[in-house]
Each structure stands twice: as C-alpha cells, then as structure tokens.
C-alpha cells in the first residue's frame, strides 16, 4: 500500500514537466498563428490607436518571453487567468462545460467497450466463420470512419429520416429548470431532482453523440479483443482448465477474457486521448455545449488564455486516466505490484 | 476377465492443413487394466500427445478423430454428449500437461483454481470445504497448505507441477494421463517427481498413462510400454521384457540411445534420419527409411501389429511367423 502511494505521487509529479512542455508548445503555436485577439475583437479596420491601447491593456505589447513567464507564474498559483475577449475568468466557462464533456466521454467509453469487447470475444470464439468475418469487417470499417462523418450519418438516419432521436444539444430547451443546476452532470442532476421526464430527455439527447464516439472507437477494440482472445485461448492454462472439466463458459469468459483484458486495458489508456479528440469533433457536430465546442469557439476568437486553459484540463484528464489504468493493472493482475 | 478401464480400438486422428492431411495417429489399439500403468514413448511428432488429448476429446482444431472407438469402463466415449464428456474430465480421467509454468492461470490464486475445479463437478461445495480438501491434497504433495492462497508466479516450477498433479487428483479420478510431465523440470526435481507419482499412484489407486520421449523415465513407473513411431504402434509389451529383449528395430534404437553410466561409451548414440513426414508417410512400414534391418517387403507392405505368445505385440516383418 505504501508502494502504491509512492507510485501514485511519483506519477502525479511527473505530469508537471509534461504539462510544462505541452503548454510551451501551445503558447508558442497560438502566437505564431496568424491573427490575434485584438483584431478578432475589433475587426481589421479599427484605428491604430485603439488597437495599440487594447494590446497594452491585454499585455500583448510585451515581449513573448515576458508574457510566457508571467503566464507560468500565474499557473504556479493555480490561476488560469482572465479571458482576453470576454470579461470573465478562464476557469468559469471551463467549470461550466467540463461536466458536459465528461458525461459525453464516459458514455462514449461505455459504448466503445460495450460494443468492442463482446463482439471481439464472440468473433474469436467463432473463428473463421461468416460471423467472425462480418465482425472483423465491422471492426475495420468502424476504425476507418471519421468521427464527424459518423455523427452526420447517425443524425441523418435517426434524427432526420426516422425522427427517433434529437440531433443536437444536451436537453430540450423547454425542459430548462432547476433540475440542471447542482453538479452539471445532467443525468445525475435530474435524478437528484427526481425529475424522471427530464432524465429521459437528457438520456435521449446523450444517446446519439455517445453512440457516435462509441462506434468509431469500438473498431480498434473489436480487433484487439479478438486477437488477444485467440492468443489466450491457445494458452496452456486454458487447455488445462478444460482438462479439469471446467465448463466452456467459464473457460472462455473467466479465464480467457480476463487474461485478454490486460492488453485491452493498456489500449484503453492510450485511446482515451483519442476519445477526447473525438469528443471535440462530436461536440461540434451535435452542438454539445462542452469543452470541445468551447475550444473551437475560443480558437476562432484567438482567446489565448482560455485555449491554454482548456488544453491544461484535457492534459490533466489524460494523465488521470493513465494513472487509473496503471492502478487497475494492480487490481487485475496479481503479478503487478507497486 | 475384468473390464478394462480404458479400451481404444483402431483409433485414427487427422489434422487437415493447407498442404494436405497430417496422419497424426493411425490405427492405434490398446487397453488399460485397472491399476495398471502404461507408458507411451516415441520421438517428438510421433502422435503420442495427440493420442493423449484425444482421450479427453481435447484435440486442438483442426485435429479430429476420423476412425476408431474408445471405451471407458465399457462406455463409448465418442458417443457421449459434450456435457457428459466435460463431467468425465477431471472427475474420472484427469490429465497433467508438460508445461507447469504456464498451465495455471496467472490471474487466480491456487485456492481459486482448486475451488473452481471442485465446484464444476460438485456444485454444492462451499469455499471452506474446497480449501480443506485442497489443503489435504497439497500436504500429500509436501506443499505447505498456506501456499493455497498464493498466486502461480509466487511458486517454483516444481511446486507448480505438483499443484497441477494436485488439481488432477482433487476429484479422485480413476485414470491419470501425464503428458511429458517432467520436460521442463531439472533432473533433481524430476527424480523427486517420479517417486511422487509412483507413490500417489498407489495411495490414490489410480491407473496411469504416461506419455514421454524419455524411455528411462517411463521405465521407472510403467508396467507396460507402447512404442510409437509416425503415428503407429510399433511394439507393445511388459516394460521389463521390452528393455531386456526389444523386438522392433526402432525400440532397439531407442534403448541404444539411452546413455548408460556403467558402460564405457565414448559417444552418445543417436538414431540416423528424422521422423517421417506424416502428410506423405513412407510406403510400407513407416520406419523403413531409417531401419537398419530393412528388407524388400518393408517398403512395399505395412506390417500388421501381431501378438506373440507372451503377449508382446510387434509390427515388424522380421517377426512375422509367415516370413
């Protein structure tokens, strides 16, 4: 347990240099990019004097190195700073939008695993049959499809043609009520408020975007699960378990799937960054008011501090997930000790 | 005459692969009496492991039994339903494999794997009862019963092999099939393991099929020896007789290959040639291309397995009365 704690602390400390490098890159790229917050706000035809005045106000007239050091100084005090285009703290929109993105990614992850792992395991069990072939084909196609195209297609089929599911937003605007204000996680908020109708509405809105993410990312998990299951099912302990009269169901799912799950877990940690990237695009397609849309909007406005802030939060999420994955190894595999 | 525990008649096993069909086992017949131990010997790829796996219907795909019959106490094994075969595995016929290091699931404790095995055959058993029974078996195997709660990676290779035996014995089977049980153990551990196997055989009153390429090992435990070559039985007989008076040139060759510490040998003897291609087996006797005593008839006609007066069976034209 002590080793575990030390390991976790080391990992958390290691995220600091990673964040530092990432931020340096983002900081420089934003300023090298054509355009700046002042011309984005005032337009190209504003008088020179006004532009200069605004730049001074925002500190953009100082040398980049000075801006950079100032920014790092702020961050060291856990302060993400003020937006350059709106009169607000950077943390305000982030805290508002973060639950929406977490809700979307977690359900996206849920569908990824719900589709990917059973399909892969089933295909491995039915190796070289028509069903196996069909599932592998699905895996390849899902892996190749761009996430925004998938989103558009699902919107077209389930929203426009079949009219079963809403195609944008987190909830019906007419549902707006006190039910959504506690945690920002609408599924939890509506449950806490005991508002079943609102809960249903939120769930229905969540379905298409998270399914979009789930389907696209399930491709790689189908293939990975299938390949690992085939490997594991060939191993000696599977044969030995069968020879002891252990039933096929236990052999395949208790011994087979659990052993095959270890590399899947590794992939899960790696793919989480992809999931966030996919969420940015999916949020745009589905007008989902999350971090991804915030990021896109503020990139257009060249709102440097907010863009940097969003990136910091994304990076922290990826680090937390990869730490959780490492801790899960120890829970699943008795050979792993920290 | 009492009913044999196991009777196999004219068993043939194929592996259809892309370049043809591997005739892994051909026309093998034998029977095993209660309490008897039978050793199968032969080089790698002679079909002995395939034979062992087929008895529990655990052939890896694409392997399949293409002909023959198998009876366990007179019950036709090949006509049983999958669930009946599953219940037979472990409970009546147990099997121990060659790789103790990889034959235990690394993610579950020893106790869990014992409990699972018991639970699958005796659904009402509690965890405590299972642990108690497993503990007793471990003590028989000279393993401390606290080890039950450890994971496979915490145990040595010899211990894991003994635990595999324990998992085989926990349901008190009548027949134990041991497939190259000592291959990955060093000689000291191997010697101990053989003594253990001989002792357990008596204590648990089981019949034994021992599969090995190691003639010396088989000789120490087996009452009878069956020599296999290229998927076929070459010679079957009492262990002592076979060693004292091998009749088949292949058996002679195998015995000649065992180094003897009492003789003043300068070189290790080895048999020239390599095991036959089982996709296109040699015509006539499968051993004829390597046989030092080959005759014209050997490459033309396959010798039948003939029973001689002391019960010895040999498939060789040298010992054909008609010849």
XYZ file of C-alpha atoms in Angstrom:
661
model
C 0.000 0.000 0.000
C 2.870 2.309 0.821
C 4.491 1.438 -2.508
C 1.232 2.199 -4.239
C 1.033 5.641 -2.666
C 4.612 6.417 -3.563
C 3.991 5.279 -7.116
C 0.879 7.465 -7.441
C 2.699 10.513 -6.070
C 5.646 9.995 -8.435
C 3.245 9.724 -11.352
C 1.428 12.885 -10.353
C 4.711 14.771 -10.010
C 5.765 13.541 -13.439
C 2.752 15.208 -15.024
C 4.258 18.598 -14.131
C 7.120 18.520 -16.681
C 4.719 17.023 -19.228
C 2.277 19.895 -18.715
C 5.132 22.367 -18.930
C 6.307 21.077 -22.318
C 2.767 20.876 -23.675
C 1.939 24.406 -22.562
C 5.114 25.828 -24.049
C 4.189 24.357 -27.422
C 0.591 25.575 -27.250
C 1.677 29.000 -26.065
C 4.074 29.441 -28.970
C 1.808 27.957 -31.653
C -1.047 30.264 -30.660
C 1.157 33.321 -31.039
C 2.776 32.170 -34.274
C -0.651 31.545 -35.807
C -1.907 34.457 -37.939
C -4.371 36.749 -36.176
C -4.622 37.847 -32.563
C -7.406 38.528 -30.041
C -7.405 42.280 -30.684
C -8.055 42.111 -34.420
C -10.521 39.275 -33.802
C -12.447 41.586 -31.454
C -12.122 44.951 -33.186
C -12.006 43.843 -36.835
C -9.387 44.729 -39.428
C -10.406 48.402 -39.819
C -10.103 49.664 -36.255
C -7.920 52.762 -35.799
C -4.287 52.078 -34.955
C -4.510 53.918 -31.648
C -7.410 51.825 -30.359
C -5.587 48.651 -31.325
C -2.438 49.741 -29.503
C -4.437 50.681 -26.447
C -6.212 47.318 -26.364
C -2.939 45.456 -26.806
C -1.428 47.261 -23.872
C -4.495 46.527 -21.787
C -4.132 42.771 -22.502
C -0.362 42.785 -22.055
C 0.178 41.709 -25.665
C 2.645 44.535 -26.329
C 5.200 42.959 -24.020
C 7.867 40.592 -25.440
C 6.621 36.984 -25.789
C 9.158 35.726 -23.265
C 7.784 38.123 -20.651
C 4.206 37.073 -21.426
C 5.272 33.450 -21.122
C 6.980 33.853 -17.763
C 4.012 35.835 -16.435
C 1.651 33.098 -17.568
C 3.703 30.362 -15.903
C 3.791 32.450 -12.730
C 0.005 32.586 -12.763
C -0.298 28.848 -13.352
C 2.024 28.112 -10.467
C -0.579 29.834 -8.290
C -3.272 27.586 -9.818
C -4.704 30.557 -11.671
C -5.719 30.096 -15.301
C -6.032 33.862 -15.733
C -8.671 36.024 -17.441
C -10.198 35.613 -20.881
C -8.890 38.089 -23.447
C -12.175 38.512 -25.296
C -14.830 38.261 -22.599
C -14.850 39.817 -19.176
C -14.591 36.541 -17.310
C -12.171 34.249 -15.547
C -10.914 31.413 -17.782
C -11.977 28.904 -15.141
C -15.630 29.981 -15.350
C -16.560 28.559 -18.795
C -14.310 25.547 -18.211
C -16.049 24.573 -14.977
C -19.410 25.083 -16.682
C -18.596 22.936 -19.724
C -16.424 20.248 -18.105
C -19.332 18.095 -16.826
C -20.891 18.029 -20.306
C -17.659 16.708 -21.802
C -17.055 14.193 -19.036
C -20.600 12.913 -19.403
C -20.139 12.532 -23.154
C -16.722 10.838 -22.964
C -17.724 8.420 -20.215
C -20.785 7.283 -22.143
C -18.709 7.180 -25.324
C -16.245 4.947 -23.486
C -19.110 2.840 -22.189
C -20.419 2.222 -25.711
C -16.897 1.626 -27.031
C -16.367 -1.189 -24.540
C -19.943 -2.457 -24.709
C -19.643 -2.918 -28.465
C -15.940 -3.676 -28.821
C -15.206 -6.296 -26.181
C -18.173 -8.684 -26.560
C -18.013 -8.527 -30.364
C -14.276 -9.246 -30.323
C -14.629 -12.100 -27.839
C -17.502 -13.584 -29.805
C -15.578 -13.362 -33.091
C -12.594 -15.121 -31.513
C -14.871 -17.887 -30.320
C -16.423 -18.268 -33.783
C -13.116 -18.011 -35.542
C -13.094 -18.341 -39.340
C -16.876 -18.419 -39.692
C -19.104 -15.976 -41.548
C -19.925 -14.213 -38.276
C -16.267 -13.775 -37.444
C -15.675 -12.328 -40.897
C -18.610 -9.919 -40.562
C -17.423 -8.705 -37.176
C -13.885 -8.185 -38.450
C -15.254 -6.223 -41.390
C -17.249 -4.067 -38.969
C -14.086 -3.508 -36.927
C -12.134 -2.336 -39.948
C -14.875 -0.043 -41.214
C -15.549 1.496 -37.803
C -11.842 2.113 -37.372
C -11.622 3.932 -40.725
C -14.675 6.172 -40.454
C -14.029 9.787 -39.452
C -15.948 10.604 -36.308
C -17.746 13.690 -37.710
C -18.989 11.723 -40.751
C -20.296 9.016 -38.443
C -22.073 11.717 -36.423
C -23.669 13.224 -39.539
C -24.851 9.812 -40.741
C -26.426 8.931 -37.408
C -28.105 12.347 -37.320
C -29.446 11.753 -40.814
C -30.728 8.243 -40.087
C -32.082 8.531 -36.537
C -32.842 12.230 -36.459
C -33.961 13.239 -39.921
C -35.358 10.066 -41.537
C -36.619 8.038 -38.596
C -37.176 11.055 -36.299
C -36.452 8.863 -33.246
C -33.735 10.855 -31.562
C -32.847 14.550 -31.152
C -29.755 15.635 -33.076
C -28.372 18.497 -31.013
C -27.873 19.860 -27.526
C -27.892 18.256 -24.113
C -31.565 18.732 -23.475
C -34.775 20.127 -24.911
C -34.657 23.930 -24.255
C -38.192 23.812 -22.889
C -37.013 21.412 -20.204
C -34.869 24.144 -18.650
C -35.476 24.051 -14.979
C -33.851 23.936 -11.620
C -33.221 20.262 -12.346
C -29.943 21.039 -14.094
C -28.019 23.133 -11.683
C -26.430 21.031 -8.971
C -23.460 19.140 -10.381
C -23.608 19.960 -14.071
C -23.877 16.238 -14.836
C -27.411 16.307 -16.171
C -28.110 12.614 -15.682
C -27.203 12.946 -12.012
C -28.897 16.324 -11.559
C -32.219 15.152 -12.941
C -32.079 12.039 -10.785
C -31.289 14.097 -7.686
C -34.220 16.342 -8.522
C -36.375 13.246 -9.003
C -37.443 14.585 -12.382
C -37.898 11.430 -14.452
C -39.154 13.232 -17.548
C -36.117 15.473 -17.628
C -33.868 12.443 -17.000
C -35.360 10.667 -20.007
C -34.933 13.771 -22.121
C -31.257 14.079 -21.156
C -30.625 10.381 -21.798
C -32.198 10.595 -25.251
C -30.045 13.605 -26.113
C -26.929 11.815 -24.905
C -27.558 8.711 -26.978
C -26.535 9.762 -30.499
C -23.330 11.641 -29.675
C -22.035 8.992 -27.288
C -23.003 6.240 -29.723
C -21.082 8.073 -32.451
C -17.963 8.086 -30.303
C -18.602 4.521 -29.177
C -18.960 3.083 -32.673
C -15.913 4.820 -34.103
C -13.640 3.807 -31.224
C -15.094 0.292 -30.933
C -13.350 -0.734 -34.173
C -9.919 -0.944 -32.642
C -11.242 -2.734 -29.554
C -13.035 -5.366 -31.635
C -9.801 -6.164 -33.405
C -7.691 -6.054 -30.273
C -10.070 -8.192 -28.196
C -10.361 -10.763 -30.949
C -6.605 -11.045 -31.449
C -5.909 -11.293 -27.714
C -8.666 -13.801 -27.101
C -7.302 -16.025 -29.863
C -3.885 -15.855 -28.259
C -5.147 -16.539 -24.770
C -7.453 -19.379 -25.820
C -4.398 -21.158 -27.241
C -2.537 -20.995 -23.945
C -1.727 -23.932 -21.725
C -3.856 -22.861 -18.771
C -6.951 -22.822 -20.975
C -6.274 -26.381 -22.112
C -5.512 -27.412 -18.534
C -8.765 -25.836 -17.286
C -10.750 -27.695 -19.945
C -8.976 -30.927 -18.994
C -10.215 -30.466 -15.402
C -13.767 -30.364 -16.666
C -14.249 -26.615 -16.295
C -17.225 -25.624 -18.436
C -16.737 -23.795 -21.693
C -18.440 -20.644 -20.433
C -16.044 -20.268 -17.505
C -13.053 -21.189 -19.634
C -13.817 -18.520 -22.222
C -15.125 -15.711 -20.034
C -13.486 -16.200 -16.633
C -10.050 -17.311 -17.781
C -9.995 -16.209 -21.407
C -11.499 -12.750 -21.280
C -9.851 -11.674 -18.037
C -6.416 -12.542 -19.369
C -7.155 -10.934 -22.713
C -8.349 -7.820 -20.897
C -4.867 -6.761 -19.727
C -3.638 -5.539 -23.132
C -7.108 -4.102 -23.762
C -6.684 -2.003 -20.643
C -3.375 -0.699 -21.984
C -5.103 0.321 -25.199
C -7.864 1.945 -23.204
C -5.373 4.254 -21.543
C -3.805 5.126 -24.882
C -7.122 5.612 -26.651
C -8.511 7.955 -24.034
C -6.700 10.850 -25.677
C -8.325 9.811 -28.971
C -11.640 9.754 -27.196
C -11.188 13.364 -26.077
C -10.141 14.385 -29.592
C -13.212 12.609 -30.935
C -15.333 14.373 -28.329
C -14.157 17.772 -29.611
C -15.392 16.920 -33.109
C -18.553 15.212 -31.893
C -19.462 18.191 -29.731
C -19.224 20.390 -32.811
C -21.395 18.054 -34.893
C -24.040 17.732 -32.184
C -23.886 21.310 -30.814
C -22.935 19.770 -27.497
C -22.103 22.573 -25.083
C -18.853 21.048 -23.809
C -15.140 21.731 -23.647
C -14.618 20.781 -27.274
C -17.015 23.425 -28.541
C -15.573 25.943 -26.110
C -12.121 25.177 -27.502
C -13.245 25.643 -31.121
C -15.039 28.931 -30.375
C -12.120 30.373 -28.486
C -9.605 29.325 -31.129
C -11.623 31.416 -33.651
C -11.557 34.348 -31.242
C -7.839 33.845 -30.544
C -8.654 33.851 -26.840
C -5.182 32.664 -25.836
C -5.684 32.105 -22.096
C -8.917 30.168 -22.500
C -7.453 27.909 -25.202
C -4.433 27.263 -22.975
C -6.711 26.595 -20.029
C -8.784 24.039 -21.932
C -5.609 22.268 -23.072
C -4.353 22.109 -19.482
C -7.605 20.497 -18.377
C -7.553 17.980 -21.257
C -3.951 17.079 -20.438
C -4.838 16.582 -16.788
C -7.729 14.317 -17.736
C -5.450 12.141 -19.881
C -2.908 11.924 -17.042
C -5.547 10.974 -14.506
C -6.910 8.239 -16.764
C -3.488 6.799 -17.455
C -2.790 6.764 -13.724
C -6.101 4.996 -13.110
C -5.224 2.431 -15.786
C -1.932 1.712 -14.055
C -3.691 1.272 -10.734
C -6.250 -1.037 -12.371
C -3.450 -3.319 -13.578
C -2.505 -3.951 -9.993
C -6.119 -4.746 -9.156
C -6.492 -7.245 -12.012
C -3.078 -8.835 -12.246
C -1.528 -10.232 -9.057
C 1.901 -10.120 -10.732
C 1.811 -6.314 -10.800
C 2.991 -4.681 -7.591
C 3.878 -1.086 -6.972
C -11.772 -61.257 -17.274
C -12.474 -57.940 -15.597
C -13.451 -54.971 -17.652
C -10.554 -52.770 -18.724
C -10.679 -49.168 -17.513
C -9.884 -47.939 -20.977
C -10.075 -49.617 -24.316
C -9.095 -47.973 -27.580
C -9.733 -49.664 -30.903
C -8.299 -48.695 -34.278
C -8.042 -45.014 -33.433
C -7.010 -42.671 -36.253
C -6.590 -38.917 -35.938
C -6.085 -36.392 -38.750
C -5.064 -32.761 -38.886
C -6.300 -31.376 -42.200
C -3.980 -28.479 -43.078
C -3.432 -26.399 -46.202
C -0.870 -28.702 -47.798
C -2.758 -31.928 -47.131
C -3.728 -34.099 -44.204
C -1.393 -34.926 -41.345
C -1.998 -38.526 -40.380
C -1.065 -37.942 -36.752
C -2.371 -41.217 -35.318
C -3.121 -44.337 -37.343
C -4.958 -47.440 -36.328
C -3.903 -47.457 -32.683
C -5.449 -50.066 -30.380
C -4.651 -50.716 -26.739
C -6.328 -51.401 -23.464
C -5.520 -50.497 -19.902
C -6.393 -52.594 -16.866
C -7.405 -51.108 -13.538
C -4.360 -50.050 -11.543
C -2.034 -50.558 -14.467
C 0.375 -48.007 -15.781
C 1.128 -47.747 -19.450
C 3.866 -45.649 -20.953
C 3.801 -44.266 -24.467
C 7.236 -43.481 -25.853
C 8.472 -42.106 -29.118
C 10.162 -39.119 -30.701
C 8.574 -35.684 -30.986
C 5.772 -35.671 -33.502
C 5.031 -39.384 -33.283
C 1.452 -38.723 -32.211
C 1.706 -39.605 -28.532
C 0.479 -36.232 -27.218
C -2.295 -36.137 -29.805
C -3.329 -39.570 -28.618
C -3.429 -38.352 -25.005
C -5.512 -35.277 -25.834
C -7.945 -37.302 -27.929
C -8.835 -39.478 -24.930
C -10.443 -36.418 -23.296
C -11.587 -35.039 -26.652
C -9.375 -32.003 -26.239
C -7.733 -32.080 -29.664
C -6.834 -28.623 -30.830
C -8.575 -27.687 -34.063
C -8.297 -28.736 -36.841
C -7.436 -32.127 -35.278
C -10.196 -34.692 -35.433
C -10.793 -38.355 -34.737
C -11.519 -39.903 -38.129
C -11.911 -43.535 -37.157
C -11.912 -45.825 -34.176
C -13.641 -46.403 -30.865
C -12.824 -45.535 -27.254
C -14.439 -47.094 -24.198
C -14.139 -46.045 -20.569
C -15.360 -48.960 -18.420
C -17.306 -50.121 -21.463
C -18.952 -46.713 -22.059
C -18.466 -45.387 -25.566
C -16.600 -42.099 -25.121
C -17.178 -40.924 -28.668
C -20.957 -41.229 -28.365
C -21.148 -39.114 -25.205
C -22.667 -35.642 -25.241
C -20.317 -32.687 -24.721
C -21.623 -32.127 -21.175
C -21.072 -35.793 -20.244
C -17.521 -35.588 -21.533
C -16.965 -32.407 -19.511
C -18.124 -34.154 -16.317
C -15.811 -37.044 -17.068
C -12.805 -34.754 -17.375
C -11.053 -34.319 -14.069
C -13.617 -36.424 -12.244
C -12.875 -39.780 -13.912
C -9.979 -39.100 -16.201
C -7.531 -36.359 -15.280
C -4.686 -35.014 -17.322
C -1.410 -33.309 -16.445
C 0.498 -31.404 -19.099
C 4.106 -30.746 -19.924
C 4.255 -27.100 -19.022
C 3.675 -26.486 -15.331
C 4.899 -22.902 -15.641
C 2.083 -21.933 -17.989
C -0.623 -24.412 -17.055
C -2.009 -22.372 -14.158
C -3.996 -19.217 -14.846
C -1.699 -16.407 -13.592
C -4.613 -14.203 -12.521
C -6.195 -16.550 -9.974
C -4.878 -17.919 -6.714
C -4.197 -21.629 -6.300
C -7.151 -21.830 -3.946
C -9.426 -20.297 -6.561
C -8.354 -22.822 -9.179
C -8.958 -25.725 -6.781
C -12.328 -24.313 -5.765
C -13.360 -23.816 -9.379
C -12.405 -27.382 -10.289
C -14.372 -28.826 -7.360
C -17.337 -26.529 -7.879
C -17.694 -27.503 -11.525
C -18.197 -31.137 -10.500
C -19.798 -30.759 -7.079
C -21.950 -27.613 -7.357
C -22.931 -27.654 -3.670
C -19.410 -27.479 -2.262
C -18.528 -24.446 -0.131
C -15.352 -22.470 -0.364
C -14.247 -23.709 3.086
C -14.782 -27.385 2.248
C -12.904 -26.945 -1.002
C -9.987 -25.266 0.761
C -9.856 -28.054 3.311
C -9.775 -30.766 0.662
C -7.230 -28.867 -1.420
C -5.090 -28.408 1.697
C -5.078 -32.168 2.304
C -4.005 -32.886 -1.248
C -1.251 -30.277 -1.007
C 0.037 -31.927 2.161
C 0.207 -35.227 0.269
C 2.345 -33.401 -2.254
C 4.583 -31.983 0.518
C 3.423 -28.418 -0.074
C 2.522 -26.232 2.872
C -1.207 -25.573 2.787
C -0.729 -21.841 3.326
C 0.592 -21.843 -0.204
C -3.015 -22.285 -1.301
C -3.534 -18.563 -1.073
C -0.597 -17.677 -3.267
C -0.569 -16.980 -6.977
C 1.202 -19.153 -9.572
C 4.037 -16.658 -10.059
C 4.957 -16.950 -6.381
C 5.692 -20.674 -6.679
C 8.641 -22.588 -8.125
C 8.369 -24.739 -11.246
C 8.491 -27.981 -9.267
C 5.779 -26.732 -6.916
C 3.591 -25.700 -9.801
C 3.960 -29.125 -11.371
C 2.969 -30.746 -8.075
C 0.000 -28.412 -7.874
C -1.027 -29.446 -11.379
C -0.939 -33.049 -10.154
C -2.949 -31.967 -7.118
C -5.568 -30.374 -9.349
C -5.649 -33.633 -11.261
C -6.119 -35.718 -8.114
C -8.536 -33.497 -6.173
C -11.597 -35.160 -7.711
C -10.192 -38.636 -7.112
C -10.089 -39.846 -10.737
C -9.547 -43.457 -11.820
C -7.146 -42.595 -14.584
C -4.407 -40.006 -14.820
C -2.858 -39.101 -18.149
C 0.516 -37.429 -17.696
C 1.830 -35.871 -20.892
C 5.585 -35.226 -20.645
C 5.126 -34.192 -17.009
C 8.799 -33.551 -16.330
C 10.019 -31.950 -19.539
C 10.541 -28.511 -18.059
C 11.906 -29.665 -14.711
C 15.565 -30.176 -13.889
C 16.850 -33.694 -13.201
C 16.797 -33.472 -9.408
C 13.220 -32.237 -9.325
C 12.354 -34.787 -11.989
C 13.636 -37.701 -9.897
C 11.596 -36.497 -6.919
C 8.570 -36.069 -9.102
C 8.775 -39.624 -10.428
C 8.922 -41.031 -6.889
C 5.937 -38.871 -6.003
C 3.971 -40.079 -8.999
C 4.682 -43.719 -8.124
C 3.596 -43.115 -4.506
C 0.422 -41.248 -5.471
C -0.488 -43.951 -7.915
C -0.633 -46.403 -5.023
C -2.236 -44.086 -2.472
C -4.961 -42.828 -4.760
C -5.330 -46.180 -6.503
C -5.244 -44.787 -9.997
C -4.319 -46.133 -13.379
C -1.736 -44.161 -15.253
C -0.931 -43.306 -18.823
C 2.483 -41.722 -19.029
C 3.482 -40.046 -22.262
C 7.155 -39.259 -22.713
C 10.044 -39.199 -25.088
C 12.212 -40.242 -22.167
C 12.477 -44.015 -22.120
C 14.321 -44.055 -18.814
C 11.532 -42.143 -17.112
C 8.836 -44.410 -18.478
C 10.783 -47.492 -17.463
C 10.745 -46.391 -13.831
C 6.964 -46.324 -13.479
C 5.297 -48.129 -16.328
C 4.149 -51.743 -16.140
C 3.780 -51.828 -19.879
C 5.338 -49.780 -22.636
C 3.913 -48.869 -26.022
C 6.426 -47.618 -28.566
C 5.019 -45.257 -31.176
C 6.536 -44.169 -34.428
C 4.974 -41.966 -37.084
C 1.509 -42.212 -35.532
C 1.538 -46.007 -35.312
C 2.222 -48.510 -32.579
C 5.457 -50.351 -33.278
C 5.752 -52.519 -30.202
C 3.755 -53.061 -27.021
C 4.785 -55.227 -24.104
C 5.850 -55.521 -20.465
C 8.361 -52.874 -19.531
C 10.999 -55.335 -18.317
C 10.654 -57.596 -21.339
C 10.925 -54.721 -23.744
C 14.108 -53.498 -22.136
C 15.614 -56.959 -21.871
C 14.603 -58.109 -25.307
C 13.417 -55.434 -27.716
C 11.936 -56.986 -30.846
C 11.346 -53.972 -33.091
C 14.453 -52.329 -34.599
C 13.031 -48.924 -33.600
C 12.717 -49.970 -29.959
C 16.239 -51.307 -30.114
C 17.387 -47.985 -31.474
C 15.571 -46.041 -28.731
C 17.083 -48.152 -25.986
C 20.502 -47.782 -27.597
C 20.106 -44.008 -27.350
C 19.783 -44.004 -23.561
C 23.247 -43.246 -22.201
C 24.413 -45.786 -19.667
C 26.683 -44.695 -16.874
C 28.085 -48.200 -16.339
C 29.283 -48.668 -19.876
C 32.422 -47.155 -21.222
C 30.839 -45.117 -24.001
C 32.804 -42.532 -25.874
C 29.987 -41.160 -27.964
C 26.289 -40.651 -27.430
C 24.422 -42.951 -29.733
C 21.770 -41.368 -31.922
C 19.447 -42.798 -34.481
C 20.172 -41.616 -38.022
C 17.427 -39.890 -40.012
C 14.471 -37.875 -38.810
C 10.819 -38.616 -38.015
C 8.647 -39.224 -41.066
C 6.579 -36.653 -42.911
C 3.060 -37.530 -41.830
C 1.406 -35.724 -44.742
C 3.072 -38.127 -47.191
C 4.098 -41.066 -44.999
C 6.605 -43.534 -46.445
C 5.047 -46.508 -48.192
C 5.120 -49.832 -46.400
C 6.457 -49.664 -42.841
C 6.774 -46.062 -41.683
C 10.116 -46.817 -40.070
C 11.598 -48.466 -43.169
C 13.599 -45.430 -44.423
C 15.559 -45.355 -41.131
C 15.558 -49.043 -40.317
C 18.992 -50.713 -40.161
C 17.428 -54.102 -40.906
C 15.186 -53.044 -43.773
C 14.071 -55.748 -46.251
C 12.324 -55.562 -49.611
C 8.888 -56.279 -48.193
C 9.199 -53.405 -45.671
C 8.885 -50.677 -48.288
C 6.030 -52.456 -50.075
C 3.628 -53.647 -47.404
C 2.793 -52.274 -43.986
C 3.456 -54.843 -41.263
C 0.416 -55.606 -39.059
C 0.643 -55.430 -35.250
C 0.890 -59.108 -34.367
C 0.504 -60.610 -30.927
C 3.182 -63.075 -29.895
C 2.905 -65.820 -27.320
C 3.999 -63.849 -24.236
C 1.519 -61.112 -25.076
C 4.098 -58.942 -26.804
C 2.774 -57.096 -29.822
C 5.112 -56.109 -32.625
C 4.563 -54.551 -36.024
C 7.585 -55.722 -37.955
C 8.143 -58.136 -40.831
C 11.203 -59.538 -39.020
C 8.884 -61.155 -36.516
C 6.181 -62.276 -38.859
C 5.695 -66.021 -38.487
C 4.756 -66.333 -42.114
C 8.030 -64.749 -43.118
